[in-house]
Amino acid sequence: MEAAIRIEDLHKSYGSTKAVDGLSLTVAPGQIYGLLGPNGAGKTTTLRCLCTLERPDRGWLEVAGISVADDPRAVRQLLGYVAQEIALDKILTGRELLQLQADLYHLSRAAAREQIAQMLELLDLSERADERIKTYSGGLMKRLDLAAGLLHNPKVLVLDEPTVGLDIQSRLAVWNFLRELRRRGVTVLLTSHYLEEIDMLAARVAIIDRGRLIAEGTPEELKQRVGGERVTLRIREFSPAAEAREAAALLGALPFVKEVIINEAQGNALYLVVAAADPLSTVPTLREELTRSGLPLFGVALARPSLDDVFLAATGQTLQDADLAVGSRGKKKRK
Ligand SMILES: Nc1ncnc2c1ncn2[C@@H]1O[C@H](COP(=O)(O)OP(=O)(O)OP(=O)(O)O)[C@@H](O)[C@H]1O
């Protein structure tokens, strides 16, 4: 079957910043595909290259078998793109904005009326459709933005952080909307910071960091690949690095400990992957081992593997920590 989206060896730099560094991925038709990664990982740049808004330095991009470089107009017809920032004319009512969008896409009057009614319904906007956009909450604006992106019935919908900063009611509306699109066979490529969201909605996920693919598969596969139960130990609230290394070597030698990762961003907490049916049963042994070497134990937490563990296993930090690290380095704003 022909892929809905094919990205091969995509490269894009801004000056000395490598935003995307050799990314490849394939999205099957009708699939919801998640791109997960911290701030600055290159997600938006990838989407913008795919949607003809940015020219790649190198690489091959294809939508439903059509080359983005060779036939950008045809690709734009097939695609719907909803950017992270909302740019709506707030003087208009929701319905007027959708009508304007329908005119831009040259929809017939009848088709426009039907599509607009459907989209308003789908995104739970009908009640507010005839009020001016300036009276809408952020969540309502985002939903209207999504409706506008879908008006021309694209086969492939590209969404950049569709739920970031939304209240829970709007997030639920967007999730229901995505599930409905899946039912209708629309291919969706979406980025998110929210691990649970991708875990719940996406058939496959690509985890990217610094412009590179670090893991790809179904959420289940990825979680199984990192395997094991998780035990997070804090020796102290903030442990010196040398002490954390000593404890890691000590605990790493225990037969049921498969892996130890030191999380610098979390006060050198130790993330242990343990082979035990009940991870709680390992805690007394871990504690004894620390006590024997004169080390204290500040805190313990247990968890099943999550997509964040996939990121942690590959990069040595959690997604949230990676976001904070980028935040503190300062991120250039898109013009
Ligand atoms: N127009 C631009 N000019 C200069 N640098 C840019 C531009 N666009 C992106 N970058 C840089 O490229 C890198 C990747 O940015 P990008 O926005 O693609 O990441 P992202 O994963 O989408 O992050 P976020 O989740 O914050 O949107 C970052 O270092 C960013 O500062």
GROMACS .gro file of C-alpha atoms and ligand atoms in nm:
model
  366
    1MET     CA    1   0.000   0.000   0.000
    2GLU     CA    2   0.124   0.348  -0.084
    3ALA     CA    3   0.229   0.549   0.219
    4ALA     CA    4   0.021   0.857   0.308
    5ILE     CA    5   0.340   1.036   0.415
    6ARG     CA    6   0.699   0.947   0.343
    7ILE     CA    7   0.988   1.145   0.484
    8GLU     CA    8   1.338   1.030   0.397
    9ASP     CA    9   1.663   1.167   0.529
   10LEU     CA   10   1.525   1.516   0.593
   11HIS     CA   11   1.779   1.783   0.681
   12LYS     CA   12   1.708   2.145   0.767
   13SER     CA   13   1.937   2.395   0.938
   14TYR     CA   14   1.892   2.756   1.044
   15GLY     CA   15   2.239   2.903   1.045
   16SER     CA   16   2.443   2.676   1.270
   17THR     CA   17   2.130   2.519   1.428
   18LYS     CA   18   2.050   2.176   1.288
   19ALA     CA   19   1.674   2.175   1.335
   20VAL     CA   20   1.624   1.843   1.153
   21ASP     CA   21   1.917   1.608   1.111
   22GLY     CA   22   1.845   1.313   0.884
   23LEU     CA   23   1.489   1.225   0.986
   24SER     CA   24   1.303   0.942   0.810
   25LEU     CA   25   0.953   0.813   0.877
   26THR     CA   26   0.655   0.663   0.698
   27VAL     CA   27   0.287   0.706   0.784
   28ALA     CA   28   0.034   0.452   0.653
   29PRO     CA   29  -0.302   0.575   0.516
   30GLY     CA   30  -0.569   0.625   0.781
   31GLN     CA   31  -0.321   0.615   1.064
   32ILE     CA   32  -0.284   0.860   1.350
   33TYR     CA   33   0.089   0.905   1.380
   34GLY     CA   34   0.247   1.091   1.671
   35LEU     CA   35   0.568   1.291   1.671
   36LEU     CA   36   0.693   1.323   2.023
   37GLY     CA   37   0.988   1.525   2.143
   38PRO     CA   38   1.095   1.810   2.367
   39ASN     CA   39   1.100   2.179   2.274
   40GLY     CA   40   1.330   2.244   1.983
   41ALA     CA   41   1.348   1.877   1.877
   42GLY     CA   42   1.259   1.974   1.521
   43LYS     CA   43   0.894   1.868   1.511
   44THR     CA   44   0.750   2.194   1.378
   45THR     CA   45   1.028   2.229   1.121
   46THR     CA   46   0.952   1.875   0.994
   47LEU     CA   47   0.583   1.956   0.962
   48ARG     CA   48   0.653   2.286   0.788
   49CYS     CA   49   0.881   2.116   0.534
   50LEU     CA   50   0.612   1.857   0.466
   51CYS     CA   51   0.345   2.125   0.423
   52THR     CA   52   0.557   2.321   0.169
   53LEU     CA   53   0.608   2.612   0.410
   54GLU     CA   54   0.980   2.554   0.448
   55ARG     CA   55   1.234   2.430   0.195
   56PRO     CA   56   1.446   2.138   0.319
   57ASP     CA   57   1.823   2.147   0.274
   58ARG     CA   58   1.816   1.782   0.175
   59GLY     CA   59   1.581   1.484   0.176
   60TRP     CA   60   1.271   1.344   0.013
   61LEU     CA   61   0.915   1.429   0.117
   62GLU     CA   62   0.606   1.272  -0.029
   63VAL     CA   63   0.231   1.292   0.038
   64ALA     CA   64   0.016   1.011  -0.112
   65GLY     CA   65   0.289   0.936  -0.363
   66ILE     CA   66   0.328   1.301  -0.472
   67SER     CA   67   0.665   1.468  -0.428
   68VAL     CA   68   0.647   1.783  -0.215
   69ALA     CA   69   0.938   1.939  -0.406
   70ASP     CA   70   0.803   1.859  -0.753
   71ASP     CA   71   0.434   1.933  -0.707
   72PRO     CA   72   0.375   2.153  -0.401
   73ARG     CA   73   0.035   2.271  -0.529
   74ALA     CA   74  -0.102   1.918  -0.551
   75VAL     CA   75   0.037   1.842  -0.206
   76ARG     CA   76  -0.134   2.151  -0.062
   77GLN     CA   77  -0.466   2.027  -0.201
   78LEU     CA   78  -0.424   1.696  -0.023
   79LEU     CA   79  -0.309   1.840   0.307
   80GLY     CA   80  -0.467   2.029   0.590
   81TYR     CA   81  -0.221   2.202   0.824
   82VAL     CA   82  -0.310   2.353   1.159
   83ALA     CA   83  -0.019   2.545   1.306
   84GLN     CA   84   0.067   2.581   1.673
   85GLU     CA   85  -0.010   2.953   1.683
   86ILE     CA   86  -0.370   3.050   1.625
   87ALA     CA   87  -0.408   3.326   1.366
   88LEU     CA   88  -0.779   3.400   1.329
   89ASP     CA   89  -0.949   3.721   1.226
   90LYS     CA   90  -1.126   3.798   1.553
   91ILE     CA   91  -1.374   4.046   1.404
   92LEU     CA   92  -1.553   3.764   1.221
   93THR     CA   93  -1.793   3.513   1.370
   94GLY     CA   94  -1.686   3.149   1.368
   95ARG     CA   95  -1.923   3.070   1.083
   96GLU     CA   96  -1.804   3.369   0.876
   97LEU     CA   97  -1.444   3.258   0.916
   98LEU     CA   98  -1.529   2.909   0.796
   99GLN     CA   99  -1.724   3.055   0.503
  100LEU     CA  100  -1.420   3.263   0.408
  101GLN     CA  101  -1.204   2.953   0.426
  102ALA     CA  102  -1.454   2.762   0.210
  103ASP     CA  103  -1.433   3.042  -0.050
  104LEU     CA  104  -1.054   3.019  -0.048
  105TYR     CA  105  -1.081   2.651  -0.128
  106HIS     CA  106  -1.343   2.720  -0.398
  107LEU     CA  107  -1.605   2.499  -0.236
  108SER     CA  108  -1.951   2.525  -0.394
  109ARG     CA  109  -2.220   2.699  -0.183
  110ALA     CA  110  -2.398   2.375  -0.105
  111ALA     CA  111  -2.076   2.188  -0.024
  112ALA     CA  112  -1.958   2.476   0.196
  113ARG     CA  113  -2.283   2.488   0.390
  114GLU     CA  114  -2.274   2.116   0.453
  115GLN     CA  115  -1.905   2.103   0.543
  116ILE     CA  116  -1.932   2.401   0.778
  117ALA     CA  117  -2.231   2.252   0.958
  118GLN     CA  118  -2.046   1.921   0.992
  119MET     CA  119  -1.725   2.074   1.121
  120LEU     CA  120  -1.908   2.292   1.374
  121GLU     CA  121  -2.088   1.983   1.497
  122LEU     CA  122  -1.775   1.769   1.503
  123LEU     CA  123  -1.585   2.020   1.713
  124ASP     CA  124  -1.878   2.103   1.935
  125LEU     CA  125  -1.890   2.465   1.816
  126SER     CA  126  -2.244   2.494   1.677
  127GLU     CA  127  -2.380   2.689   1.973
  128ARG     CA  128  -2.117   2.964   1.948
  129ALA     CA  129  -2.084   2.969   1.568
  130ASP     CA  130  -2.260   3.304   1.523
  131GLU     CA  131  -2.069   3.490   1.791
  132ARG     CA  132  -1.757   3.691   1.716
  133ILE     CA  133  -1.431   3.504   1.756
  134LYS     CA  134  -1.299   3.771   1.993
  135THR     CA  135  -1.547   3.644   2.253
  136TYR     CA  136  -1.409   3.286   2.228
  137SER     CA  137  -1.182   3.123   2.485
  138GLY     CA  138  -0.843   2.991   2.371
  139GLY     CA  139  -0.987   2.641   2.356
  140LEU     CA  140  -1.278   2.745   2.134
  141MET     CA  141  -1.041   2.933   1.902
  142LYS     CA  142  -0.823   2.625   1.869
  143ARG     CA  143  -1.126   2.414   1.783
  144LEU     CA  144  -1.232   2.667   1.520
  145ASP     CA  145  -0.880   2.664   1.381
  146LEU     CA  146  -0.898   2.286   1.348
  147ALA     CA  147  -1.237   2.310   1.177
  148ALA     CA  148  -1.090   2.557   0.927
  149GLY     CA  149  -0.797   2.324   0.854
  150LEU     CA  150  -1.033   2.042   0.773
  151LEU     CA  151  -1.287   2.227   0.565
  152HIS     CA  152  -1.157   2.118   0.226
  153ASN     CA  153  -1.173   1.753   0.333
  154PRO     CA  154  -0.800   1.683   0.321
  155LYS     CA  155  -0.684   1.323   0.304
  156VAL     CA  156  -0.395   1.403   0.534
  157LEU     CA  157  -0.419   1.635   0.832
  158VAL     CA  158  -0.106   1.775   0.993
  159LEU     CA  159  -0.153   1.916   1.342
  160ASP     CA  160   0.113   2.094   1.544
  161GLU     CA  161   0.041   2.063   1.915
  162PRO     CA  162  -0.338   2.062   1.878
  163THR     CA  163  -0.407   2.055   2.250
  164VAL     CA  164  -0.127   2.260   2.401
  165GLY     CA  165  -0.256   2.497   2.669
  166LEU     CA  166  -0.619   2.387   2.627
  167ASP     CA  167  -0.869   2.345   2.908
  168ILE     CA  168  -0.985   1.989   2.967
  169GLN     CA  169  -1.320   2.034   2.788
  170SER     CA  170  -1.145   2.148   2.471
  171ARG     CA  171  -0.887   1.873   2.497
  172LEU     CA  172  -1.167   1.617   2.517
  173ALA     CA  173  -1.337   1.777   2.215
  174VAL     CA  174  -1.012   1.757   2.016
  175TRP     CA  175  -0.955   1.393   2.116
  176ASN     CA  176  -1.309   1.301   2.009
  177PHE     CA  177  -1.252   1.487   1.684
  178LEU     CA  178  -0.932   1.290   1.620
  179ARG     CA  179  -1.107   0.962   1.689
  180GLU     CA  180  -1.381   1.060   1.444
  181LEU     CA  181  -1.118   1.140   1.180
  182ARG     CA  182  -0.964   0.798   1.238
  183ARG     CA  183  -1.307   0.642   1.183
  184ARG     CA  184  -1.334   0.833   0.855
  185GLY     CA  185  -0.994   0.712   0.740
  186VAL     CA  186  -0.817   1.050   0.746
  187THR     CA  187  -0.442   1.022   0.801
  188VAL     CA  188  -0.326   1.243   1.088
  189LEU     CA  189   0.030   1.341   1.169
  190LEU     CA  190   0.038   1.525   1.499
  191THR     CA  191   0.299   1.655   1.738
  192SER     CA  192   0.254   1.671   2.109
  193HIS     CA  193   0.433   1.722   2.433
  194TYR     CA  194   0.172   1.513   2.610
  195LEU     CA  195   0.284   1.153   2.634
  196GLU     CA  196  -0.055   1.019   2.744
  197GLU     CA  197  -0.221   1.185   2.449
  198ILE     CA  198   0.009   1.020   2.195
  199ASP     CA  199  -0.007   0.690   2.384
  200MET     CA  200  -0.387   0.696   2.373
  201LEU     CA  201  -0.446   0.817   2.016
  202ALA     CA  202  -0.153   0.725   1.795
  203ALA     CA  203  -0.115   0.389   1.618
  204ARG     CA  204   0.257   0.461   1.581
  205VAL     CA  205   0.492   0.713   1.729
  206ALA     CA  206   0.828   0.860   1.640
  207ILE     CA  207   1.028   1.001   1.929
  208ILE     CA  208   1.269   1.268   1.814
  209ASP     CA  209   1.543   1.459   1.989
  210ARG     CA  210   1.775   1.721   1.839
  211GLY     CA  211   1.639   1.660   1.492
  212ARG     CA  212   1.701   1.285   1.500
  213LEU     CA  213   1.477   0.983   1.533
  214ILE     CA  214   1.558   0.804   1.855
  215ALA     CA  215   1.276   0.547   1.860
  216GLU     CA  216   0.987   0.444   1.637
  217GLY     CA  217   0.704   0.192   1.669
  218THR     CA  218   0.363   0.139   1.825
  219PRO     CA  219   0.341   0.281   2.178
  220GLU     CA  220   0.315  -0.077   2.312
  221GLU     CA  221   0.622  -0.196   2.121
  222LEU     CA  222   0.826   0.098   2.242
  223LYS     CA  223   0.728   0.045   2.602
  224GLN     CA  224   0.796  -0.328   2.579
  225ARG     CA  225   1.131  -0.259   2.420
  226VAL     CA  226   1.248  -0.064   2.723
  227GLY     CA  227   1.085  -0.338   2.931
  228GLY     CA  228   1.078  -0.404   3.302
  229GLU     CA  229   0.922  -0.225   3.592
  230ARG     CA  230   1.063   0.107   3.706
  231VAL     CA  231   1.190   0.201   4.048
  232THR     CA  232   1.308   0.557   4.102
  233LEU     CA  233   1.535   0.605   4.402
  234ARG     CA  234   1.648   0.930   4.549
  235ILE     CA  235   1.943   0.888   4.778
  236ARG     CA  236   1.910   1.248   4.887
  237GLU     CA  237   1.700   1.531   4.748
  238PHE     CA  238   2.010   1.635   4.553
  239SER     CA  239   2.290   1.377   4.547
  240PRO     CA  240   2.646   1.467   4.450
  241ALA     CA  241   2.735   1.306   4.116
  242ALA     CA  242   3.010   1.087   4.265
  243GLU     CA  243   2.773   0.946   4.525
  244ALA     CA  244   2.507   0.876   4.260
  245ARG     CA  245   2.766   0.690   4.052
  246GLU     CA  246   2.875   0.486   4.352
  247ALA     CA  247   2.513   0.393   4.432
  248ALA     CA  248   2.444   0.313   4.064
  249ALA     CA  249   2.739   0.070   4.053
  250LEU     CA  250   2.632  -0.088   4.379
  251LEU     CA  251   2.268  -0.139   4.281
  252GLY     CA  252   2.349  -0.221   3.920
  253ALA     CA  253   2.536  -0.530   4.044
  254LEU     CA  254   2.219  -0.677   4.200
  255PRO     CA  255   2.088  -0.966   3.989
  256PHE     CA  256   1.735  -0.827   3.943
  257VAL     CA  257   1.853  -0.478   3.838
  258LYS     CA  258   1.870  -0.469   3.459
  259GLU     CA  259   1.972  -0.110   3.415
  260VAL     CA  260   2.048   0.205   3.615
  261ILE     CA  261   2.021   0.555   3.469
  262ILE     CA  262   2.135   0.860   3.664
  263ASN     CA  263   1.899   1.150   3.603
  264GLU     CA  264   2.110   1.463   3.647
  265ALA     CA  265   1.816   1.698   3.597
  266GLN     CA  266   1.637   1.537   3.891
  267GLY     CA  267   1.904   1.581   4.156
  268ASN     CA  268   2.090   1.270   4.032
  269ALA     CA  269   1.796   1.042   4.109
  270LEU     CA  270   1.854   0.679   4.009
  271TYR     CA  271   1.611   0.524   3.760
  272LEU     CA  272   1.625   0.147   3.793
  273VAL     CA  273   1.476  -0.104   3.551
  274VAL     CA  274   1.404  -0.414   3.754
  275ALA     CA  275   1.312  -0.767   3.651
  276ALA     CA  276   1.056  -0.848   3.916
  277ALA     CA  277   0.687  -0.935   3.897
  278ASP     CA  278   0.627  -0.707   4.192
  279PRO     CA  279   0.874  -0.415   4.197
  280LEU     CA  280   0.770  -0.327   4.551
  281SER     CA  281   0.933  -0.651   4.668
  282THR     CA  282   1.272  -0.522   4.551
  283VAL     CA  283   1.266  -0.210   4.771
  284PRO     CA  284   1.388  -0.371   5.099
  285THR     CA  285   1.689  -0.527   4.920
  286LEU     CA  286   1.772  -0.197   4.750
  287ARG     CA  287   1.752  -0.016   5.082
  288GLU     CA  288   1.969  -0.276   5.261
  289GLU     CA  289   2.230  -0.248   4.990
  290LEU     CA  290   2.244   0.131   5.029
  291THR     CA  291   2.250   0.113   5.410
  292ARG     CA  292   2.538  -0.136   5.400
  293SER     CA  293   2.744   0.125   5.217
  294GLY     CA  294   2.636   0.400   5.453
  295LEU     CA  295   2.407   0.567   5.200
  296PRO     CA  296   2.068   0.711   5.298
  297LEU     CA  297   1.741   0.675   5.106
  298PHE     CA  298   1.535   0.991   5.059
  299GLY     CA  299   1.251   0.857   4.846
  300VAL     CA  300   1.120   0.572   4.631
  301ALA     CA  301   0.866   0.569   4.346
  302LEU     CA  302   0.739   0.277   4.138
  303ALA     CA  303   0.595   0.290   3.786
  304ARG     CA  304   0.512   0.087   3.475
  305PRO     CA  305   0.718   0.174   3.168
  306SER     CA  306   0.584   0.479   2.984
  307LEU     CA  307   0.680   0.655   2.661
  308ASP     CA  308   0.886   0.886   2.879
  309ASP     CA  309   1.098   0.585   2.978
  310VAL     CA  310   1.163   0.525   2.610
  311PHE     CA  311   1.290   0.881   2.584
  312LEU     CA  312   1.486   0.849   2.907
  313ALA     CA  313   1.649   0.521   2.799
  314ALA     CA  314   1.764   0.683   2.474
  315THR     CA  315   1.873   1.024   2.601
  316GLY     CA  316   1.938   0.993   2.976
  317GLN     CA  317   1.672   1.252   3.060
  318THR     CA  318   1.293   1.268   3.068
  319LEU     CA  319   1.097   1.471   2.815
  320GLN     CA  320   1.003   1.724   3.079
  321ASP     CA  321   1.366   1.768   3.182
  322ALA     CA  322   1.467   1.807   2.818
  323ASP     CA  323   1.202   2.081   2.782
  324LEU     CA  324   1.334   2.260   3.088
  325ALA     CA  325   1.691   2.234   2.961
  326VAL     CA  326   1.589   2.392   2.630
  327GLY     CA  327   1.389   2.655   2.815
  328SER     CA  328   1.693   2.755   3.017
  329ARG     CA  329   1.911   2.768   2.703
  330GLY     CA  330   1.654   2.997   2.545
  331LYS     CA  331   1.469   2.906   2.231
  332LYS     CA  332   1.464   3.119   1.921
  333LYS     CA  333   1.116   3.225   1.825
  334ARG     CA  334   0.989   3.156   1.479
  335LYS     CA  335   0.946   3.472   1.276
  336LIG     N1  336   1.284   3.029   1.163
  336LIG     C1  337   1.381   2.987   1.243
  336LIG     N2  338   1.497   3.056   1.255
  336LIG     C2  339   1.596   3.012   1.334
  336LIG     N3  340   1.591   2.901   1.408
  336LIG     C3  341   1.479   2.827   1.403
  336LIG     C4  342   1.368   2.866   1.320
  336LIG     N4  343   1.272   2.772   1.334
  336LIG     C5  344   1.319   2.680   1.421
  336LIG     N5  345   1.443   2.712   1.463
  336LIG     C6  346   1.529   2.633   1.555
  336LIG     O1  347   1.530   2.499   1.511
  336LIG     C7  348   1.520   2.407   1.619
  336LIG     C8  349   1.399   2.319   1.601
  336LIG     O2  350   1.282   2.396   1.621
  336LIG     P1  351   1.134   2.341   1.603
  336LIG     O3  352   1.040   2.453   1.624
  336LIG     O4  353   1.124   2.265   1.477
  336LIG     O5  354   1.125   2.238   1.724
  336LIG     P2  355   0.994   2.175   1.790
  336LIG     O6  356   1.028   2.034   1.819
  336LIG     O7  357   0.876   2.199   1.705
  336LIG     O8  358   0.981   2.256   1.925
  336LIG     P3  359   0.845   2.309   1.997
  336LIG     O9  360   0.785   2.189   2.059
  336LIG    O10  361   0.897   2.406   2.097
  336LIG    O11  362   0.762   2.372   1.891
  336LIG     C9  363   1.517   2.492   1.744
  336LIG    O12  364   1.649   2.502   1.794
  336LIG    C10  365   1.469   2.628   1.695
  336LIG    O13  366   1.518   2.731   1.777
   0.00000   0.00000   0.00000
